[in-house]
Backbone as CSV, one residue per row, in Angstrom:
resi,resn,N_x,N_y,N_z,CA_x,CA_y,CA_z,C_x,C_y,C_z
1,MET,24.201,2.790,10.231,22.920,3.312,10.273,22.661,4.180,9.060
2,ALA,21.630,4.066,8.588,21.179,4.669,7.348,20.845,6.180,7.654
3,ILE,21.328,7.050,6.694,21.057,8.473,6.795,19.646,8.685,6.257
4,ILE,18.700,9.493,6.943,17.393,9.799,6.525,17.449,11.133,6.064
5,LYS,17.013,11.480,4.864,16.979,12.807,4.444,16.015,13.711,5.257
6,PRO,16.167,15.018,5.467,15.355,15.695,6.438,13.983,15.877,5.782
7,PHE,13.606,15.783,4.648,12.334,16.069,4.099,11.599,14.768,3.953
8,LEU,10.520,14.531,4.472,9.601,13.290,4.429,8.342,13.836,3.937
9,ASP,7.648,12.993,3.015,6.278,13.485,2.546,5.689,11.921,2.511
10,SER,4.339,11.982,2.021,3.616,10.717,1.909,2.845,10.704,0.661
11,GLU,2.807,9.622,0.127,2.024,9.247,-1.070,1.034,8.334,-0.713
12,ARG,-0.319,8.453,-0.971,-1.513,7.569,-0.737,-2.165,7.114,-1.963
13,PHE,-2.624,6.027,-1.749,-3.401,5.293,-2.775,-4.583,4.406,-2.095
14,ALA,-5.737,4.756,-2.647,-6.968,4.108,-2.109,-7.687,3.146,-3.011
15,SER,-8.267,2.137,-2.462,-9.054,1.092,-3.190,-10.001,0.367,-2.373
16,THR,-10.566,-0.664,-2.819,-11.269,-1.662,-1.978,-10.875,-2.972,-2.221
17,ILE,-11.243,-3.856,-1.320,-10.803,-5.235,-1.469,-11.119,-5.933,-2.742
18,GLY,-12.384,-5.462,-3.063,-13.054,-6.001,-4.422,-12.180,-5.533,-5.845
19,ASP,-11.369,-4.536,-5.517,-10.621,-4.065,-6.761,-9.246,-4.936,-6.918
20,GLY,-8.896,-5.721,-5.908,-7.603,-6.495,-6.037,-7.854,-7.649,-6.748
21,THR,-6.699,-8.421,-6.887,-6.760,-9.704,-7.546,-6.441,-10.971,-6.660
22,ILE,-7.319,-11.791,-6.662,-7.074,-13.031,-5.757,-6.001,-13.975,-6.288
23,ALA,-5.047,-14.255,-5.460,-3.974,-15.233,-5.859,-3.892,-16.284,-4.711
24,VAL,-4.772,-17.421,-4.945,-4.939,-18.394,-3.839,-5.572,-17.668,-2.640
25,ASP,-4.813,-17.594,-1.419,-5.514,-16.961,-0.330,-4.950,-15.476,-0.226
26,ASP,-4.154,-15.171,-1.005,-3.620,-13.858,-0.913,-4.415,-12.760,-2.013
27,LEU,-4.265,-11.561,-1.660,-4.969,-10.442,-2.388,-3.857,-9.548,-3.016
28,THR,-3.777,-9.200,-4.181,-2.635,-8.414,-4.817,-3.289,-7.060,-5.389
29,PHE,-2.656,-5.962,-5.281,-2.949,-4.732,-5.812,-1.718,-4.259,-6.687
30,VAL,-1.965,-3.722,-7.892,-1.062,-3.044,-8.675,-1.508,-1.594,-8.792
31,PHE,-0.768,-0.604,-9.214,-1.141,0.795,-9.369,-2.522,1.020,-10.068
32,ALA,-2.677,0.284,-10.943,-4.016,0.394,-11.823,-5.259,-0.057,-11.034
33,ASP,-5.069,-0.756,-9.828,-6.305,-1.075,-8.952,-6.630,-0.024,-8.001
34,THR,-5.825,1.052,-7.957,-5.913,1.924,-6.923,-6.418,3.402,-7.519
35,THR,-6.763,4.434,-6.545,-6.981,5.693,-6.877,-5.871,6.451,-6.044
36,PRO,-5.037,7.140,-6.814,-3.938,7.682,-6.063,-4.138,9.263,-5.719
37,ASP,-3.168,9.760,-4.774,-3.238,11.142,-4.690,-3.029,11.767,-5.928
38,THR,-3.636,13.140,-6.074,-3.529,13.932,-7.276,-2.013,13.994,-7.749
39,GLY,-1.866,13.706,-9.007,-0.470,13.888,-9.642,0.295,12.686,-9.657
40,LEU,-0.049,11.649,-8.846,0.686,10.470,-8.882,0.400,9.544,-10.101
41,THR,1.432,8.912,-10.751,1.350,8.027,-11.875,1.858,6.653,-11.671
42,ALA,2.258,6.427,-10.554,2.872,4.962,-10.223,3.215,4.927,-8.764
43,PHE,3.198,3.736,-8.283,3.772,3.530,-6.936,5.199,4.080,-6.837
44,PRO,5.679,4.483,-5.751,6.924,5.002,-5.609,7.954,4.106,-5.810
45,THR,9.126,4.436,-6.481,10.239,3.503,-6.689,11.270,3.509,-5.581
46,SER,11.140,4.438,-4.733,11.921,4.650,-3.600,11.279,5.144,-2.449
47,TYR,11.244,4.470,-1.444,10.370,4.983,-0.216,11.057,4.547,1.023
48,VAL,10.668,5.046,2.137,11.411,4.817,3.386,10.451,3.663,4.146
49,SER,9.206,3.723,4.001,8.357,2.682,4.629,6.880,2.931,3.946
50,TYR,6.113,1.915,4.167,4.715,2.110,3.904,3.810,1.448,5.042
51,ASN,2.577,2.040,5.012,1.570,1.515,5.957,0.346,1.114,5.150
52,LEU,-0.237,-0.054,5.562,-1.427,-0.470,4.980,-2.660,-0.396,6.010
53,TYR,-3.739,0.227,5.484,-4.819,0.397,6.416,-6.037,-0.455,5.699
54,LEU,-6.722,-1.163,6.490,-7.790,-1.959,6.015,-8.929,-1.461,6.938
55,ASN,-10.061,-0.752,6.284,-11.129,-0.177,7.048,-10.795,0.748,8.114
56,GLY,-9.655,1.486,7.742,-9.234,2.584,8.456,-8.256,2.152,9.640
57,ILE,-8.120,0.716,9.805,-7.111,0.136,10.697,-5.812,-0.082,10.192
58,PRO,-4.831,0.478,10.888,-3.457,0.003,10.437,-3.283,-1.427,10.769
59,GLN,-2.448,-2.036,9.793,-2.240,-3.506,9.687,-0.701,-3.694,10.234
60,LEU,-0.282,-4.899,10.711,0.867,-5.269,11.094,1.746,-5.379,10.017
61,ASP,3.168,-5.236,10.112,4.087,-5.426,9.057,3.989,-6.710,8.413
62,GLY,3.842,-7.782,9.087,3.715,-9.213,8.495,2.624,-9.473,7.840
63,ASP,1.660,-8.606,7.608,0.243,-8.833,6.951,0.311,-8.493,5.515
64,SER,1.468,-7.865,5.189,1.551,-7.611,3.631,3.014,-7.504,3.117
65,THR,3.300,-7.668,1.903,4.472,-7.419,1.330,4.442,-6.489,0.084
66,PHE,5.469,-5.813,-0.204,5.451,-4.812,-1.558,6.808,-5.169,-2.164
67,ASP,6.775,-5.374,-3.577,7.888,-5.728,-4.207,8.318,-4.599,-5.257
68,GLY,7.703,-3.323,-5.090,8.012,-2.415,-5.971,7.061,-1.900,-6.953
69,THR,6.198,-3.097,-7.480,5.120,-2.777,-8.308,3.781,-3.506,-7.711
70,THR,3.809,-4.376,-6.812,2.608,-5.109,-6.239,2.673,-5.202,-4.806
71,LEU,1.376,-4.654,-4.293,1.166,-4.980,-2.910,0.527,-6.128,-2.701
72,THR,0.905,-7.088,-1.807,0.104,-8.348,-1.494,-0.218,-8.291,-0.106
73,ILE,-1.588,-8.519,-0.013,-2.093,-8.669,1.341,-2.140,-10.223,1.719
74,LEU,-1.485,-10.565,2.564,-1.261,-12.033,2.842,-2.755,-12.589,3.505
75,ASP,-3.325,-13.540,3.100,-4.614,-14.144,3.522,-5.665,-13.088,3.273
76,GLY,-5.528,-12.089,2.333,-6.528,-11.096,2.186,-7.809,-11.498,1.401
77,ALA,-7.703,-12.698,0.682,-8.779,-12.992,0.022,-10.170,-13.299,0.688
78,SER,-10.020,-13.539,1.948,-11.144,-13.757,2.889,-11.944,-12.470,3.244
79,GLN,-11.372,-11.275,3.028,-12.086,-10.067,3.323,-13.241,-9.742,2.459
80,ASN,-14.173,-8.938,2.929,-15.306,-8.548,2.270,-14.930,-7.580,1.174
81,ALA,-15.502,-7.712,0.027,-15.144,-6.970,-1.144,-15.365,-5.363,-0.877
82,GLY,-16.183,-4.990,-0.048,-16.217,-3.551,0.107,-15.362,-2.876,1.130
83,VAL,-14.513,-3.626,1.687,-13.768,-3.098,2.811,-12.616,-2.011,2.075
84,PRO,-12.543,-0.834,2.549,-11.687,0.166,2.078,-10.187,-0.222,2.312
85,VAL,-9.313,-0.025,1.373,-7.873,-0.266,1.564,-7.225,1.115,1.271
86,MET,-6.347,1.528,2.091,-5.299,2.618,1.957,-3.958,2.170,2.144
87,ILE,-3.236,2.373,1.008,-1.737,2.257,1.262,-0.941,3.585,1.305
88,GLU,-0.282,3.761,2.198,0.452,5.118,2.332,1.934,4.914,2.348
89,PHE,2.755,5.507,1.630,4.169,5.248,1.413,4.813,6.608,1.897
90,THR,5.789,6.475,2.877,6.563,7.642,3.268,7.742,7.703,2.393
91,VAL,7.842,8.833,1.712,9.021,9.034,0.708,9.819,10.282,1.113
92,ASN,11.115,10.303,0.612,11.871,11.468,0.746,12.790,11.685,-0.363
């Protein structure tokens, strides 16, 4: 069982579907495609979990992947360009 540190915080990054990059049917976002919380200069290198919200609605785990630098929304290329995207990382 993993030991979770007692202090948790969140780091949020906002964008829209139109700011991402289409890769076949998927949509990718790098840090430069987002507007971060004040003071953040990159996606976190260490995090407990992340949540993806499209139009304010939380998405299921299998709908996206994150490899440390790029968030990929699977089959996200079909979304309307104006749909708001929020990525929230839980960090400790």
